[in-house]
mmCIF file of C-alpha atoms in Angstrom:
data_model
loop_
_atom_site.group_PDB
_atom_site.id
_atom_site.type_symbol
_atom_site.label_atom_id
_atom_site.label_comp_id
_atom_site.label_asym_id
_atom_site.label_seq_id
_atom_site.Cartn_x
_atom_site.Cartn_y
_atom_site.Cartn_z
ATOM 1 C CA MET A 1 15.231 33.862 -31.089
ATOM 2 C CA ARG A 2 14.659 31.142 -33.625
ATOM 3 C CA ARG A 3 17.893 29.414 -32.617
ATOM 4 C CA PHE A 4 16.904 29.662 -28.945
ATOM 5 C CA LEU A 5 13.578 27.950 -29.658
ATOM 6 C CA MET A 6 15.361 25.164 -31.552
ATOM 7 C CA ILE A 7 17.763 24.595 -28.642
ATOM 8 C CA ALA A 8 14.863 24.580 -26.166
ATOM 9 C CA ALA A 9 13.015 22.036 -28.304
ATOM 10 C CA MET A 10 16.103 19.822 -28.474
ATOM 11 C CA LEU A 11 16.524 20.013 -24.706
ATOM 12 C CA ALA A 12 12.869 19.086 -24.202
ATOM 13 C CA LEU A 13 13.293 16.060 -26.466
ATOM 14 C CA THR A 14 16.427 15.040 -24.577
ATOM 15 C CA VAL A 15 14.653 15.280 -21.201
ATOM 16 C CA SER A 16 11.700 13.316 -22.575
ATOM 17 C CA ALA A 17 13.979 10.611 -23.956
ATOM 18 C CA PHE A 18 15.824 10.414 -20.624
ATOM 19 C CA ALA A 19 12.543 10.006 -18.721
ATOM 20 C CA GLN A 20 11.459 7.225 -21.071
ATOM 21 C CA ALA A 21 14.842 5.531 -20.642
ATOM 22 C CA GLN A 22 14.467 5.678 -16.853
ATOM 23 C CA LEU A 23 10.999 4.122 -17.090
ATOM 24 C CA THR A 24 12.251 1.373 -19.365
ATOM 25 C CA THR A 25 15.218 0.731 -17.088
ATOM 26 C CA LYS A 26 13.067 0.094 -14.010
ATOM 27 C CA LYS A 27 10.629 -2.029 -15.992
ATOM 28 C CA GLU A 28 13.530 -4.077 -17.280
ATOM 29 C CA LYS A 29 14.960 -4.521 -13.791
ATOM 30 C CA LEU A 30 11.627 -5.909 -12.612
ATOM 31 C CA SER A 31 11.094 -8.151 -15.624
ATOM 32 C CA ASP A 32 12.306 -11.233 -13.704
ATOM 33 C CA PHE A 33 9.956 -10.710 -10.764
ATOM 34 C CA THR A 34 7.591 -13.600 -11.468
ATOM 35 C CA ARG A 35 10.522 -15.945 -12.142
ATOM 36 C CA LYS A 36 12.363 -15.194 -8.910
ATOM 37 C CA THR A 37 11.594 -16.229 -5.341
ATOM 38 C CA THR A 38 10.012 -13.670 -3.044
ATOM 39 C CA LYS A 39 11.379 -14.037 0.473
ATOM 40 C CA VAL A 40 8.862 -12.980 3.104
ATOM 41 C CA VAL A 41 10.753 -11.528 6.048
ATOM 42 C CA LEU A 42 9.239 -12.237 9.462
ATOM 43 C CA PRO A 43 10.929 -9.795 11.860
ATOM 44 C CA GLY A 44 8.518 -10.102 14.785
ATOM 45 C CA PRO A 45 6.569 -9.642 16.954
ATOM 46 C CA ASP A 46 5.131 -13.140 16.646
ATOM 47 C CA ILE A 47 1.540 -12.014 16.130
ATOM 48 C CA MET A 48 2.541 -9.857 13.158
ATOM 49 C CA ASP A 49 4.674 -12.687 11.764
ATOM 50 C CA TYR A 50 1.705 -15.037 12.006
ATOM 51 C CA ALA A 51 -0.637 -12.596 10.258
ATOM 52 C CA LEU A 52 1.810 -11.978 7.422
ATOM 53 C CA ARG A 53 2.644 -15.654 7.039
ATOM 54 C CA GLU A 54 -1.017 -16.608 6.780
ATOM 55 C CA ALA A 55 -1.812 -13.701 4.454
ATOM 56 C CA VAL A 56 0.914 -14.681 2.002
ATOM 57 C CA ARG A 57 -0.112 -18.315 2.165
ATOM 58 C CA SER A 58 -3.713 -17.446 1.330
ATOM 59 C CA VAL A 59 -3.317 -14.846 -1.441
ATOM 60 C CA TRP A 60 0.168 -14.789 -2.971
ATOM 61 C CA THR A 61 0.135 -16.310 -6.462
ATOM 62 C CA VAL A 62 2.433 -14.283 -8.731
ATOM 63 C CA SER A 63 5.770 -15.815 -7.714
ATOM 64 C CA ALA A 64 7.340 -18.558 -5.664
ATOM 65 C CA TYR A 65 7.855 -17.535 -2.052
ATOM 66 C CA GLU A 66 9.496 -18.673 1.136
ATOM 67 C CA TYR A 67 9.752 -17.265 4.641
ATOM 68 C CA CYS A 68 12.934 -16.011 6.267
ATOM 69 C CA THR A 69 14.118 -14.315 9.444
ATOM 70 C CA LEU A 70 15.523 -10.816 9.698
ATOM 71 C CA ASP A 71 19.022 -12.252 10.133
ATOM 72 C CA GLU A 72 18.626 -14.288 6.944
ATOM 73 C CA PHE A 73 17.441 -11.173 5.135
ATOM 74 C CA GLU A 74 20.557 -9.297 6.213
ATOM 75 C CA LYS A 75 22.733 -12.101 4.852
ATOM 76 C CA THR A 76 20.939 -12.459 1.502
ATOM 77 C CA LYS A 77 19.628 -8.973 0.657
ATOM 78 C CA SER A 78 22.547 -8.327 -1.696
ATOM 79 C CA SER A 79 21.503 -11.223 -3.915
ATOM 80 C CA PRO A 80 19.791 -10.152 -7.169
ATOM 81 C CA ASP A 81 18.184 -13.586 -7.338
ATOM 82 C CA CYS A 82 15.576 -12.706 -4.712
ATOM 83 C CA TYR A 83 12.845 -10.219 -3.967
ATOM 84 C CA PHE A 84 11.964 -9.414 -0.374
ATOM 85 C CA MET A 85 8.655 -8.580 1.278
ATOM 86 C CA ILE A 86 9.213 -6.967 4.653
ATOM 87 C CA PRO A 87 7.348 -4.784 7.187
ATOM 88 C CA VAL A 88 9.286 -1.519 7.445
ATOM 89 C CA ASP A 89 8.960 1.286 9.983
ATOM 90 C CA LEU A 90 8.792 4.464 7.957
ATOM 91 C CA ALA A 91 11.126 7.352 8.687
ATOM 92 C CA GLY A 92 10.384 11.014 8.147
ATOM 93 C CA LYS A 93 8.716 13.844 10.003
ATOM 94 C CA LYS A 94 5.228 13.208 8.595
ATOM 95 C CA VAL A 95 5.176 9.408 8.346
ATOM 96 C CA SER A 96 7.223 8.413 11.397
ATOM 97 C CA GLY A 97 5.278 5.903 13.468
ATOM 98 C CA ILE A 98 3.773 3.988 10.532
ATOM 99 C CA THR A 99 4.736 0.497 9.393
ATOM 100 C CA SER A 100 4.422 -0.321 5.709
ATOM 101 C CA LEU A 101 4.623 -3.636 3.919
ATOM 102 C CA VAL A 102 7.358 -3.131 1.329
ATOM 103 C CA LEU A 103 8.409 -5.276 -1.619
ATOM 104 C CA VAL A 104 11.974 -4.669 -2.803
ATOM 105 C CA LYS A 105 14.413 -6.303 -5.176
ATOM 106 C CA GLY A 106 17.617 -7.758 -3.771
ATOM 107 C CA GLY A 107 21.021 -6.688 -4.989
ATOM 108 C CA GLY A 108 22.576 -3.312 -5.560
ATOM 109 C CA ARG A 109 25.150 -1.471 -3.510
ATOM 110 C CA SER A 110 22.882 -0.104 -0.789
ATOM 111 C CA SER A 111 22.982 -1.653 2.663
ATOM 112 C CA SER A 112 19.572 -0.206 3.631
ATOM 113 C CA ILE A 113 16.061 -1.023 2.475
ATOM 114 C CA SER A 114 15.454 2.596 1.496
ATOM 115 C CA GLY A 115 18.257 2.321 -1.037
ATOM 116 C CA MET A 116 16.972 -0.895 -2.633
ATOM 117 C CA LEU A 117 14.744 -0.918 -5.699
ATOM 118 C CA THR A 118 11.153 -0.662 -4.448
ATOM 119 C CA VAL A 119 8.563 -2.637 -6.369
ATOM 120 C CA ALA A 120 5.507 -1.646 -4.295
ATOM 121 C CA GLU A 121 4.514 -0.727 -0.752
ATOM 122 C CA ILE A 122 1.384 -0.219 1.321
ATOM 123 C CA PRO A 123 0.861 1.145 4.867
ATOM 124 C CA ILE A 124 -0.444 -1.489 7.266
ATOM 125 C CA CYS A 125 -0.560 -0.112 10.823
ATOM 126 C CA ALA A 126 0.896 2.146 13.491
ATOM 127 C CA THR A 127 4.320 0.913 14.526
ATOM 128 C CA GLU A 128 3.915 0.834 18.324
ATOM 129 C CA SER A 129 0.182 1.253 18.893
ATOM 130 C CA ALA A 130 -1.396 -0.935 16.234
ATOM 131 C CA SER A 131 -5.149 -1.311 16.699
ATOM 132 C CA GLY A 132 -5.243 -5.025 15.925
ATOM 133 C CA ARG A 133 -7.407 -4.455 12.857
ATOM 134 C CA GLU A 134 -4.382 -5.186 10.670
ATOM 135 C CA MET A 135 -4.849 -8.861 11.527
ATOM 136 C CA ALA A 136 -8.198 -8.899 9.725
ATOM 137 C CA PHE A 137 -6.986 -6.795 6.805
ATOM 138 C CA MET A 138 -3.540 -8.316 6.256
ATOM 139 C CA PRO A 139 -4.643 -10.741 3.493
ATOM 140 C CA ALA A 140 -6.284 -7.893 1.581
ATOM 141 C CA LEU A 141 -3.343 -5.529 2.075
ATOM 142 C CA THR A 142 -0.987 -8.250 0.840
ATOM 143 C CA ASP A 143 -3.240 -8.913 -2.130
ATOM 144 C CA ILE A 144 -3.255 -5.201 -3.014
ATOM 145 C CA LEU A 145 0.542 -5.149 -2.725
ATOM 146 C CA GLN A 146 0.664 -8.097 -5.111
ATOM 147 C CA GLU A 147 -1.532 -6.305 -7.641
ATOM 148 C CA ALA A 148 0.542 -3.117 -7.355
ATOM 149 C CA ALA A 149 3.707 -5.153 -7.895
ATOM 150 C CA MET A 150 2.348 -6.564 -11.134
ATOM 151 C CA ALA A 151 1.391 -3.063 -12.252
ATOM 152 C CA ALA A 152 4.983 -1.970 -11.595
ATOM 153 C CA VAL A 153 6.294 -4.936 -13.577
ATOM 154 C CA SER A 154 4.115 -3.762 -16.466
ATOM 155 C CA GLY A 155 5.724 -0.327 -16.297
ATOM 156 C CA SER A 156 3.461 1.664 -13.985
ATOM 157 C CA ARG A 157 5.100 4.239 -11.743
ATOM 158 C CA LYS A 158 1.907 5.118 -9.835
ATOM 159 C CA GLY A 159 2.475 2.796 -6.893
ATOM 160 C CA ILE A 160 -0.718 1.891 -5.051
ATOM 161 C CA GLY A 161 -2.523 4.497 -7.159
ATOM 162 C CA ALA A 162 -2.222 2.127 -10.116
ATOM 163 C CA VAL A 163 -4.660 -0.326 -8.524
ATOM 164 C CA ASN A 164 -7.121 2.146 -6.998
ATOM 165 C CA VAL A 165 -10.286 1.345 -8.967
ATOM 166 C CA GLY A 166 -12.280 4.348 -7.706
ATOM 167 C CA LEU A 167 -15.521 4.993 -5.849
ATOM 168 C CA LYS A 168 -17.800 4.516 -8.853
ATOM 169 C CA ALA A 169 -16.688 0.892 -9.082
ATOM 170 C CA ILE A 170 -18.363 0.184 -5.720
ATOM 171 C CA GLY A 171 -21.730 -0.123 -7.430
ATOM 172 C CA ASN A 172 -24.427 -1.516 -5.161
ATOM 173 C CA ALA A 173 -22.118 -3.078 -2.579
ATOM 174 C CA ARG A 174 -22.531 -2.086 1.060
ATOM 175 C CA VAL A 175 -20.184 0.636 2.271
ATOM 176 C CA CYS A 176 -19.256 0.075 5.918
ATOM 177 C CA ILE A 177 -17.254 2.726 7.746
ATOM 178 C CA ALA A 178 -15.941 2.232 11.268
ATOM 179 C CA VAL A 179 -16.680 5.104 13.657
ATOM 180 C CA GLU A 180 -13.033 4.918 14.708
ATOM 181 C CA ASP A 181 -12.028 5.754 11.130
ATOM 182 C CA LEU A 182 -13.767 9.149 11.149
ATOM 183 C CA ALA A 183 -11.939 12.413 11.771
ATOM 184 C CA SER A 184 -12.975 14.562 14.720
ATOM 185 C CA GLY A 185 -16.239 16.420 14.381
ATOM 186 C CA ILE A 186 -18.018 13.686 12.425
ATOM 187 C CA SER A 187 -20.392 11.731 14.618
ATOM 188 C CA SER A 188 -22.980 10.604 12.081
ATOM 189 C CA ILE A 189 -23.528 10.213 8.352
ATOM 190 C CA GLU A 190 -26.938 11.221 7.066
ATOM 191 C CA ASN A 191 -26.908 9.118 3.938
ATOM 192 C CA GLY A 192 -28.257 5.682 3.166
ATOM 193 C CA LYS A 193 -25.285 4.846 0.962
ATOM 194 C CA VAL A 194 -22.992 4.418 3.977
ATOM 195 C CA GLU A 195 -23.374 2.287 7.103
ATOM 196 C CA LEU A 196 -21.635 3.577 10.210
ATOM 197 C CA MET A 197 -20.607 0.913 12.733
ATOM 198 C CA SER A 198 -17.978 -0.039 15.291
ATOM 199 C CA ALA A 199 -14.573 -1.251 14.155
ATOM 200 C CA ASP A 200 -15.368 -4.719 15.510
ATOM 201 C CA ASP A 201 -18.543 -4.927 13.423
ATOM 202 C CA ALA A 202 -16.755 -3.567 10.346
ATOM 203 C CA ASP A 203 -14.008 -6.149 10.775
ATOM 204 C CA ALA A 204 -16.609 -8.906 11.089
ATOM 205 C CA VAL A 205 -18.191 -7.851 7.791
ATOM 206 C CA PHE A 206 -14.750 -7.875 6.219
ATOM 207 C CA MET A 207 -13.688 -11.268 7.551
ATOM 208 C CA ASP A 208 -17.022 -12.796 6.507
ATOM 209 C CA GLY A 209 -16.220 -11.818 2.921
ATOM 210 C CA GLU A 210 -19.525 -10.071 2.357
ATOM 211 C CA ASP A 211 -20.351 -8.082 -0.768
ATOM 212 C CA ALA A 212 -19.190 -4.953 0.999
ATOM 213 C CA VAL A 213 -16.539 -2.271 0.984
ATOM 214 C CA VAL A 214 -15.017 -1.571 4.405
ATOM 215 C CA SER A 215 -12.995 1.352 5.749
ATOM 216 C CA TYR A 216 -9.442 0.959 6.987
ATOM 217 C CA THR A 217 -7.361 3.846 8.321
ATOM 218 C CA VAL A 218 -3.689 3.843 9.279
ATOM 219 C CA VAL A 219 -2.705 6.537 11.797
ATOM 220 C CA PRO A 220 0.891 6.999 13.039
ATOM 221 C CA ASP A 221 2.036 6.746 16.635
ATOM 222 C CA GLY A 222 2.041 10.148 18.310
ATOM 223 C CA ALA A 223 -0.028 11.701 15.526
ATOM 224 C CA LYS A 224 -0.076 15.490 15.544
ATOM 225 C CA LYS A 225 -0.596 18.454 13.266
ATOM 226 C CA GLY A 226 1.344 17.801 10.068
ATOM 227 C CA SER A 227 1.337 14.003 10.440
ATOM 228 C CA VAL A 228 -0.251 11.952 7.692
ATOM 229 C CA CYS A 229 -2.910 9.282 7.880
ATOM 230 C CA TYR A 230 -3.934 6.837 5.171
ATOM 231 C CA ASN A 231 -7.606 6.231 4.438
ATOM 232 C CA MET A 232 -8.732 3.223 2.453
ATOM 233 C CA LEU A 233 -11.896 1.486 1.318
ATOM 234 C CA ILE A 234 -11.258 -2.185 0.566
ATOM 235 C CA GLY A 235 -13.550 -4.842 -0.854
ATOM 236 C CA ALA A 236 -14.296 -7.602 1.651
ATOM 237 C CA ARG A 237 -15.033 -10.181 -1.038
ATOM 238 C CA ASP A 238 -12.624 -9.184 -3.799
ATOM 239 C CA HIS A 239 -9.809 -7.330 -1.951
ATOM 240 C CA ARG A 240 -9.995 -4.530 -4.487
ATOM 241 C CA LEU A 241 -8.870 -1.067 -3.443
ATOM 242 C CA TYR A 242 -11.778 1.315 -4.048
ATOM 243 C CA TYR A 243 -10.324 4.349 -2.320
ATOM 244 C CA PHE A 244 -6.878 5.377 -1.134
ATOM 245 C CA LYS A 245 -5.806 8.754 0.189
ATOM 246 C CA LYS A 246 -2.780 10.002 2.060
ATOM 247 C CA ARG A 247 -4.040 12.965 4.058
ATOM 248 C CA VAL A 248 -2.132 15.549 6.090
ATOM 249 C CA MET A 249 -3.739 15.995 9.507
ATOM 250 C CA SER A 250 -4.615 19.439 10.854
ATOM 251 C CA SER A 251 -4.420 18.281 14.485
ATOM 252 C CA ALA A 252 -3.867 15.191 16.612
ATOM 253 C CA ALA A 253 -7.613 14.489 16.538
ATOM 254 C CA ASP A 254 -7.907 14.952 12.790
ATOM 255 C CA ALA A 255 -7.170 11.332 11.913
ATOM 256 C CA GLY A 256 -9.343 9.361 9.533
ATOM 257 C CA PHE A 257 -11.866 10.217 6.857
ATOM 258 C CA SER A 258 -12.571 13.941 6.613
ATOM 259 C CA ALA A 259 -15.985 15.483 5.987
ATOM 260 C CA ALA A 260 -14.955 16.165 2.390
ATOM 261 C CA GLU A 261 -14.005 12.528 1.877
ATOM 262 C CA ILE A 262 -17.298 11.294 3.328
ATOM 263 C CA LYS A 263 -19.155 13.684 1.006
ATOM 264 C CA ALA A 264 -17.273 12.241 -1.968
ATOM 265 C CA ILE A 265 -18.157 8.702 -0.886
ATOM 266 C CA THR A 266 -21.841 9.399 -0.319
ATOM 267 C CA SER A 267 -22.265 11.374 -3.546
ATOM 268 C CA ARG A 268 -20.481 8.889 -5.812
#
């Protein structure tokens, strides 16, 4: 028995050492991120390209960047001298129909984005039926991606969770939630800590850069029971991520902030 415990302890130490080595390895691979050029891939349609181009121009500060086409990406993605930022249509039963903004490192043997080293990623809109709100939020989403990338460079493996500052950090700022971002069955919010408004009005608050936190929900095309939606609260003035949740939907109508989430927001 004593020998068994010693072997188990040695195995545990080996597993722990391996995990630490894996962490160090990824951190080391990303150590050149700020010294390399980030190529921003503009795959179309034109309106999305314009939004991403302008977002990067206005917020990206952590590395040199340049824009490229999808064809240029295909020709240069094997180069370890570049990082690539690219909108990617997610694949998988639960997330199909969502486009994410993904930052990956070039190089490696894989010919697909999914096989490249991911630095950070954030969902931005439905792939085929985008609401148009992503145009207003693209600078903030890009800024959050940038912050998550720097967290990854520092060794974090939490993804977007590493930059989620939490509801308590909202303080006295306005909390504006679009009616369109509420799950079915929620028609009003009986609490002075939250302002319910149309998506257009919420977007106006956001684009004006007010001292406010605004809701943003990403729902997949053809959403149904078992699909996932992403609910966010983002600072209009500071682009900070105050809330982020990936939620499995119970029905096609169950997209957006649930009653439990609204309760958490109003009771913060």
